[in-house]
PDB file of C-alpha atoms in Angstrom:
ATOM      1  CA  UNK C   1      84.905  63.220  92.113  1.00  0.00           C
ATOM      2  CA  UNK C   2      86.514  65.632  94.544  1.00  0.00           C
ATOM      3  CA  UNK C   3      85.128  65.784  98.045  1.00  0.00           C
ATOM      4  CA  UNK C   4      86.514  68.408 100.380  1.00  0.00           C
ATOM      5  CA  UNK C   5      85.878  68.617 104.079  1.00  0.00           C
ATOM      6  CA  UNK C   6      84.790  72.184 104.585  1.00  0.00           C
ATOM      7  CA  UNK C   7      83.004  74.078 107.261  1.00  0.00           C
ATOM      8  CA  UNK C   8      80.049  76.219 106.250  1.00  0.00           C
ATOM      9  CA  UNK C   9      79.973  77.829 109.720  1.00  0.00           C
ATOM     10  CA  UNK C  10      83.023  80.052 109.877  1.00  0.00           C
ATOM     11  CA  UNK C  11      84.150  82.365 112.654  1.00  0.00           C
ATOM     12  CA  UNK C  12      86.910  84.876 111.994  1.00  0.00           C
ATOM     13  CA  UNK C  13      88.325  87.237 114.582  1.00  0.00           C
ATOM     14  CA  UNK C  14      89.931  90.495 113.492  1.00  0.00           C
ATOM     15  CA  UNK C  15      91.388  92.106 116.624  1.00  0.00           C
ATOM     16  CA  UNK C  16      91.392  95.829 115.890  1.00  0.00           C
ATOM     17  CA  UNK C  17      89.828  99.070 117.020  1.00  0.00           C
ATOM     18  CA  UNK C  18      90.202 100.553 113.527  1.00  0.00           C
ATOM     19  CA  UNK C  19      87.603 100.395 110.721  1.00  0.00           C
ATOM     20  CA  UNK C  20      87.642  97.199 108.643  1.00  0.00           C
ATOM     21  CA  UNK C  21      86.647  96.703 105.004  1.00  0.00           C
ATOM     22  CA  UNK C  22      85.227  93.355 103.895  1.00  0.00           C
ATOM     23  CA  UNK C  23      85.273  93.331 100.090  1.00  0.00           C
ATOM     24  CA  UNK C  24      82.919  90.824  98.475  1.00  0.00           C
ATOM     25  CA  UNK C  25      83.939  90.063  94.888  1.00  0.00           C
ATOM     26  CA  UNK C  26      82.207  87.610  92.601  1.00  0.00           C
ATOM     27  CA  UNK C  27      81.189  86.950  89.023  1.00  0.00           C
ATOM     28  CA  UNK C  28      84.490  88.186  87.603  1.00  0.00           C
ATOM     29  CA  UNK C  29      84.257  85.560  84.825  1.00  0.00           C
ATOM     30  CA  UNK C  30      87.962  85.887  83.965  1.00  0.00           C
ATOM     31  CA  UNK C  31      88.549  84.503  80.494  1.00  0.00           C
ATOM     32  CA  UNK C  32      85.383  86.056  79.148  1.00  0.00           C
ATOM     33  CA  UNK C  33      85.476  88.807  76.570  1.00  0.00           C
ATOM     34  CA  UNK C  34      83.334  91.252  78.548  1.00  0.00           C
ATOM     35  CA  UNK C  35      85.586  91.440  81.630  1.00  0.00           C
ATOM     36  CA  UNK C  36      87.175  94.749  82.614  1.00  0.00           C
ATOM     37  CA  UNK C  37      90.586  93.287  83.493  1.00  0.00           C
ATOM     38  CA  UNK C  38      92.061  96.706  84.273  1.00  0.00           C
ATOM     39  CA  UNK C  39      89.317  97.393  86.834  1.00  0.00           C
ATOM     40  CA  UNK C  40      89.728  93.946  88.385  1.00  0.00           C
ATOM     41  CA  UNK C  41      93.485  94.581  88.724  1.00  0.00           C
ATOM     42  CA  UNK C  42      92.711  97.884  90.450  1.00  0.00           C
ATOM     43  CA  UNK C  43      90.355  96.089  92.845  1.00  0.00           C
ATOM     44  CA  UNK C  44      93.053  93.557  93.742  1.00  0.00           C
ATOM     45  CA  UNK C  45      95.623  96.346  94.247  1.00  0.00           C
ATOM     46  CA  UNK C  46      93.158  98.293  96.418  1.00  0.00           C
ATOM     47  CA  UNK C  47      92.626  95.301  98.696  1.00  0.00           C
ATOM     48  CA  UNK C  48      96.341  94.471  98.762  1.00  0.00           C
ATOM     49  CA  UNK C  49      97.484  98.013  99.567  1.00  0.00           C
ATOM     50  CA  UNK C  50      94.948  99.044 102.233  1.00  0.00           C
ATOM     51  CA  UNK C  51      95.285  98.139 105.891  1.00  0.00           C
ATOM     52  CA  UNK C  52      92.380  96.241 107.464  1.00  0.00           C
ATOM     53  CA  UNK C  53      90.947  95.418 104.037  1.00  0.00           C
ATOM     54  CA  UNK C  54      89.974  91.810 103.339  1.00  0.00           C
ATOM     55  CA  UNK C  55      88.603  89.805 100.435  1.00  0.00           C
ATOM     56  CA  UNK C  56      85.799  87.265 100.251  1.00  0.00           C
ATOM     57  CA  UNK C  57      85.226  85.746  96.801  1.00  0.00           C
ATOM     58  CA  UNK C  58      81.652  84.828  95.919  1.00  0.00           C
ATOM     59  CA  UNK C  59      82.172  82.437  93.020  1.00  0.00           C
ATOM     60  CA  UNK C  60      82.391  82.488  89.241  1.00  0.00           C
ATOM     61  CA  UNK C  61      85.851  83.986  89.411  1.00  0.00           C
ATOM     62  CA  UNK C  62      86.579  82.400  86.007  1.00  0.00           C
ATOM     63  CA  UNK C  63      84.288  81.754  83.053  1.00  0.00           C
ATOM     64  CA  UNK C  64      85.343  78.090  82.811  1.00  0.00           C
ATOM     65  CA  UNK C  65      83.081  77.031  79.980  1.00  0.00           C
ATOM     66  CA  UNK C  66      83.950  73.584  78.709  1.00  0.00           C
ATOM     67  CA  UNK C  67      81.145  73.196  76.173  1.00  0.00           C
ATOM     68  CA  UNK C  68      80.434  74.826  72.835  1.00  0.00           C
ATOM     69  CA  UNK C  69      79.328  77.359  71.683  1.00  0.00           C
ATOM     70  CA  UNK C  70      80.035  79.205  74.978  1.00  0.00           C
ATOM     71  CA  UNK C  71      83.635  77.994  75.032  1.00  0.00           C
ATOM     72  CA  UNK C  72      84.205  79.543  71.607  1.00  0.00           C
ATOM     73  CA  UNK C  73      83.522  83.011  73.072  1.00  0.00           C
ATOM     74  CA  UNK C  74      86.353  82.741  75.630  1.00  0.00           C
ATOM     75  CA  UNK C  75      89.517  84.776  75.125  1.00  0.00           C
ATOM     76  CA  UNK C  76      91.577  82.368  77.247  1.00  0.00           C
ATOM     77  CA  UNK C  77      91.522  78.606  77.738  1.00  0.00           C
ATOM     78  CA  UNK C  78      90.158  77.101  80.963  1.00  0.00           C
ATOM     79  CA  UNK C  79      93.737  76.464  82.068  1.00  0.00           C
ATOM     80  CA  UNK C  80      94.840  80.042  81.325  1.00  0.00           C
ATOM     81  CA  UNK C  81      91.799  81.364  83.213  1.00  0.00           C
ATOM     82  CA  UNK C  82      92.699  79.198  86.194  1.00  0.00           C
ATOM     83  CA  UNK C  83      96.324  80.398  86.226  1.00  0.00           C
ATOM     84  CA  UNK C  84      95.263  84.042  85.822  1.00  0.00           C
ATOM     85  CA  UNK C  85      92.956  83.855  88.829  1.00  0.00           C
ATOM     86  CA  UNK C  86      95.545  82.013  90.930  1.00  0.00           C
ATOM     87  CA  UNK C  87      98.060  84.789  90.215  1.00  0.00           C
ATOM     88  CA  UNK C  88      95.517  87.479  91.125  1.00  0.00           C
ATOM     89  CA  UNK C  89      94.543  85.803  94.403  1.00  0.00           C
ATOM     90  CA  UNK C  90      98.173  85.213  95.394  1.00  0.00           C
ATOM     91  CA  UNK C  91      98.581  89.016  95.416  1.00  0.00           C
ATOM     92  CA  UNK C  92      96.055  89.222  98.268  1.00  0.00           C
ATOM     93  CA  UNK C  93      96.972  85.922  99.889  1.00  0.00           C
ATOM     94  CA  UNK C  94      97.209  87.421 103.386  1.00  0.00           C
ATOM     95  CA  UNK C  95      93.889  89.226 102.969  1.00  0.00           C
ATOM     96  CA  UNK C  96      91.774  86.510 101.384  1.00  0.00           C
ATOM     97  CA  UNK C  97      89.490  85.161 104.103  1.00  0.00           C
ATOM     98  CA  UNK C  98      86.915  82.977 102.348  1.00  0.00           C
ATOM     99  CA  UNK C  99      86.246  81.647  98.858  1.00  0.00           C
ATOM    100  CA  UNK C 100      82.803  80.516  97.747  1.00  0.00           C
ATOM    101  CA  UNK C 101      82.298  78.242  94.769  1.00  0.00           C
ATOM    102  CA  UNK C 102      79.925  79.322  92.039  1.00  0.00           C
ATOM    103  CA  UNK C 103      78.319  77.353  89.252  1.00  0.00           C
ATOM    104  CA  UNK C 104      81.247  78.093  86.905  1.00  0.00           C
ATOM    105  CA  UNK C 105      83.708  76.563  89.398  1.00  0.00           C
ATOM    106  CA  UNK C 106      81.591  73.419  89.408  1.00  0.00           C
ATOM    107  CA  UNK C 107      81.791  73.347  85.597  1.00  0.00           C
ATOM    108  CA  UNK C 108      85.552  73.710  85.845  1.00  0.00           C
ATOM    109  CA  UNK C 109      85.693  70.751  88.239  1.00  0.00           C
ATOM    110  CA  UNK C 110      83.805  68.636  85.689  1.00  0.00           C
ATOM    111  CA  UNK C 111      86.487  69.552  83.152  1.00  0.00           C
ATOM    112  CA  UNK C 112      89.232  68.362  85.526  1.00  0.00           C
ATOM    113  CA  UNK C 113      90.390  71.694  86.977  1.00  0.00           C
ATOM    114  CA  UNK C 114      89.748  72.716  90.548  1.00  0.00           C
ATOM    115  CA  UNK C 115      90.538  76.221  91.704  1.00  0.00           C
ATOM    116  CA  UNK C 116      89.783  75.059  95.227  1.00  0.00           C
ATOM    117  CA  UNK C 117      91.673  71.768  95.379  1.00  0.00           C
ATOM    118  CA  UNK C 118      94.384  73.353  97.484  1.00  0.00           C
ATOM    119  CA  UNK C 119      92.610  76.657  98.197  1.00  0.00           C
ATOM    120  CA  UNK C 120      92.866  76.494 101.987  1.00  0.00           C
ATOM    121  CA  UNK C 121      96.528  75.530 101.869  1.00  0.00           C
ATOM    122  CA  UNK C 122      97.571  77.994  99.155  1.00  0.00           C
ATOM    123  CA  UNK C 123      95.781  81.052 100.557  1.00  0.00           C
ATOM    124  CA  UNK C 124      95.270  80.079 104.200  1.00  0.00           C
ATOM    125  CA  UNK C 125      91.573  80.843 103.632  1.00  0.00           C
ATOM    126  CA  UNK C 126      88.281  79.006 104.101  1.00  0.00           C
ATOM    127  CA  UNK C 127      86.435  77.365 101.213  1.00  0.00           C
ATOM    128  CA  UNK C 128      82.642  77.062 101.030  1.00  0.00           C
ATOM    129  CA  UNK C 129      80.320  75.352  98.564  1.00  0.00           C
ATOM    130  CA  UNK C 130      76.720  76.467  98.904  1.00  0.00           C
ATOM    131  CA  UNK C 131      75.584  78.635 101.808  1.00  0.00           C
ATOM    132  CA  UNK C 132      78.054  79.848 104.417  1.00  0.00           C
ATOM    133  CA  UNK C 133      77.215  81.248 107.827  1.00  0.00           C
ATOM    134  CA  UNK C 134      79.955  83.725 108.632  1.00  0.00           C
ATOM    135  CA  UNK C 135      80.666  85.302 111.971  1.00  0.00           C
ATOM    136  CA  UNK C 136      83.146  88.135 112.156  1.00  0.00           C
ATOM    137  CA  UNK C 137      84.327  89.387 115.517  1.00  0.00           C
ATOM    138  CA  UNK C 138      85.812  92.770 114.678  1.00  0.00           C
ATOM    139  CA  UNK C 139      87.097  94.459 117.789  1.00  0.00           C
ATOM    140  CA  UNK C 140      84.255  94.066 120.284  1.00  0.00           C
ATOM    141  CA  UNK C 141      81.484  93.812 117.679  1.00  0.00           C
ATOM    142  CA  UNK C 142      80.092  90.546 116.375  1.00  0.00           C
ATOM    143  CA  UNK C 143      78.744  90.520 112.797  1.00  0.00           C
ATOM    144  CA  UNK C 144      76.861  87.591 111.318  1.00  0.00           C
ATOM    145  CA  UNK C 145      76.501  87.289 107.572  1.00  0.00           C
ATOM    146  CA  UNK C 146      74.920  84.587 105.468  1.00  0.00           C
ATOM    147  CA  UNK C 147      76.537  84.335 102.038  1.00  0.00           C
ATOM    148  CA  UNK C 148      76.452  82.186  98.908  1.00  0.00           C
ATOM    149  CA  UNK C 149      77.042  82.534  95.208  1.00  0.00           C
ATOM    150  CA  UNK C 150      73.307  82.077  94.749  1.00  0.00           C
ATOM    151  CA  UNK C 151      70.858  81.462  97.559  1.00  0.00           C
ATOM    152  CA  UNK C 152      67.913  79.077  97.311  1.00  0.00           C
ATOM    153  CA  UNK C 153      65.124  80.598  95.282  1.00  0.00           C
ATOM    154  CA  UNK C 154      67.386  82.580  92.962  1.00  0.00           C
ATOM    155  CA  UNK C 155      65.358  83.963  90.098  1.00  0.00           C
ATOM    156  CA  UNK C 156      66.501  86.231  87.308  1.00  0.00           C
ATOM    157  CA  UNK C 157      62.866  87.396  87.118  1.00  0.00           C
ATOM    158  CA  UNK C 158      62.315  88.244  90.794  1.00  0.00           C
ATOM    159  CA  UNK C 159      65.262  89.448  92.843  1.00  0.00           C
ATOM    160  CA  UNK C 160      63.251  89.206  96.075  1.00  0.00           C
ATOM    161  CA  UNK C 161      62.716  85.436  95.983  1.00  0.00           C
ATOM    162  CA  UNK C 162      66.106  84.445  97.336  1.00  0.00           C
ATOM    163  CA  UNK C 163      66.084  87.047 100.128  1.00  0.00           C
ATOM    164  CA  UNK C 164      62.681  85.886 101.375  1.00  0.00           C
ATOM    165  CA  UNK C 165      63.630  82.216 101.179  1.00  0.00           C
ATOM    166  CA  UNK C 166      66.937  82.920 102.897  1.00  0.00           C
ATOM    167  CA  UNK C 167      65.167  84.543 105.829  1.00  0.00           C
ATOM    168  CA  UNK C 168      62.764  81.631 106.268  1.00  0.00           C
ATOM    169  CA  UNK C 169      64.804  78.600 105.233  1.00  0.00           C
ATOM    170  CA  UNK C 170      68.471  79.370 105.821  1.00  0.00           C
ATOM    171  CA  UNK C 171      68.382  81.719 108.824  1.00  0.00           C
ATOM    172  CA  UNK C 172      69.919  84.943 107.507  1.00  0.00           C
ATOM    173  CA  UNK C 173      72.415  87.077 109.413  1.00  0.00           C
ATOM    174  CA  UNK C 174      71.300  88.831 112.573  1.00  0.00           C
ATOM    175  CA  UNK C 175      72.152  92.260 111.153  1.00  0.00           C
ATOM    176  CA  UNK C 176      70.370  91.624 107.860  1.00  0.00           C
ATOM    177  CA  UNK C 177      73.730  90.724 106.388  1.00  0.00           C
ATOM    178  CA  UNK C 178      72.872  88.782 103.266  1.00  0.00           C
ATOM    179  CA  UNK C 179      75.378  88.587 100.421  1.00  0.00           C
TER     180      UNK C 179
END
């Protein structure tokens, strides 16, 4: 089993007096048949080509099913999905700040593939499993954001559960920054 030393409390300084875009992208599910690959490519190009624009991935970047019948619906193998996402993230290597693992990444790890095995080295970015407490110092302003692929209390039936639990149990961001 892989065990990575990672820091869930991350501070990033972006010294600028210009506006900054933090783009949060998750649940791409590359390899799945319902993905708009053209739109995802446009998103990557947008981040790559704009100054002061940065990427934070929020997990489930690939579908990564390794069990049937879900695996039978994939249009690419787990390995092809992994290589596709690596090639996409390399395009924004200098703008990728943080990568969160989702449940599909954990499935991929069980199947022997880890997108994050050398994530920090390959992209010079932070890696987080679970909840991350992020502090961004942009110019003279400090922003605190609490992020995760899914927060405690996630419910497909009640979208408010995880926000309430986050506020009480995980100490959400000071500017109501919950992703």
